[in-house]
């Protein structure tokens, strides 16, 4: 079996880059929802073309 990473440094560098890229994305995506729920802000409900009144 061929290893994915040639050295331990390359593996560590990959995981560091992964964490630096995706942690802020996840924090923004789920963090905003938590802040809105805490503040009591309601989500706007959008009606669609096919929704019945």
mmCIF file of C-alpha atoms in Angstrom:
data_model
loop_
_atom_site.group_PDB
_atom_site.id
_atom_site.type_symbol
_atom_site.label_atom_id
_atom_site.label_comp_id
_atom_site.label_asym_id
_atom_site.label_seq_id
_atom_site.Cartn_x
_atom_site.Cartn_y
_atom_site.Cartn_z
ATOM 1 C CA UNK A 1 0.000 0.000 0.000
ATOM 2 C CA UNK A 2 1.331 3.439 -0.938
ATOM 3 C CA UNK A 3 1.210 5.996 1.895
ATOM 4 C CA UNK A 4 -0.732 9.183 1.186
ATOM 5 C CA UNK A 5 1.835 11.398 2.899
ATOM 6 C CA UNK A 6 5.555 10.870 2.370
ATOM 7 C CA UNK A 7 6.567 12.411 5.700
ATOM 8 C CA UNK A 8 4.974 13.240 9.017
ATOM 9 C CA UNK A 9 5.569 16.932 8.285
ATOM 10 C CA UNK A 10 3.416 16.724 5.140
ATOM 11 C CA UNK A 11 0.623 15.039 7.075
ATOM 12 C CA UNK A 12 0.762 17.658 9.840
ATOM 13 C CA UNK A 13 0.784 20.458 7.269
ATOM 14 C CA UNK A 14 -2.271 19.004 5.537
ATOM 15 C CA UNK A 15 -4.275 18.740 8.753
ATOM 16 C CA UNK A 16 -3.247 22.230 9.833
ATOM 17 C CA UNK A 17 -4.422 23.673 6.506
ATOM 18 C CA UNK A 18 -7.653 21.660 6.755
ATOM 19 C CA UNK A 19 -8.393 23.016 10.224
ATOM 20 C CA UNK A 20 -7.526 26.598 9.245
ATOM 21 C CA UNK A 21 -9.847 26.474 6.232
ATOM 22 C CA UNK A 22 -12.867 24.627 7.599
ATOM 23 C CA UNK A 23 -13.046 25.743 11.238
ATOM 24 C CA UNK A 24 -13.989 29.364 10.411
ATOM 25 C CA UNK A 25 -16.491 28.129 7.832
ATOM 26 C CA UNK A 26 -18.206 25.845 10.330
ATOM 27 C CA UNK A 27 -18.088 28.515 13.052
ATOM 28 C CA UNK A 28 -19.729 31.100 10.809
ATOM 29 C CA UNK A 29 -22.320 28.685 9.459
ATOM 30 C CA UNK A 30 -23.488 27.374 12.820
ATOM 31 C CA UNK A 31 -22.413 30.275 15.032
ATOM 32 C CA UNK A 32 -24.722 32.811 13.399
ATOM 33 C CA UNK A 33 -27.711 30.556 14.015
ATOM 34 C CA UNK A 34 -26.813 30.261 17.688
ATOM 35 C CA UNK A 35 -26.456 34.031 18.065
ATOM 36 C CA UNK A 36 -29.810 34.643 16.402
ATOM 37 C CA UNK A 37 -31.571 32.095 18.592
ATOM 38 C CA UNK A 38 -30.056 33.585 21.737
ATOM 39 C CA UNK A 39 -31.093 37.097 20.741
ATOM 40 C CA UNK A 40 -34.638 35.960 20.045
ATOM 41 C CA UNK A 41 -34.528 37.055 16.424
ATOM 42 C CA UNK A 42 -37.066 35.203 14.340
ATOM 43 C CA UNK A 43 -36.225 33.778 10.997
ATOM 44 C CA UNK A 44 -38.080 35.301 8.118
ATOM 45 C CA UNK A 45 -40.285 32.769 6.468
ATOM 46 C CA UNK A 46 -40.343 32.998 2.736
ATOM 47 C CA UNK A 47 -43.346 31.758 0.867
ATOM 48 C CA UNK A 48 -42.730 29.887 -2.330
ATOM 49 C CA UNK A 49 -44.606 29.921 -5.584
ATOM 50 C CA UNK A 50 -46.141 26.531 -4.847
ATOM 51 C CA UNK A 51 -47.132 27.076 -1.227
ATOM 52 C CA UNK A 52 -50.818 27.219 -0.494
ATOM 53 C CA UNK A 53 -52.226 30.065 1.584
#
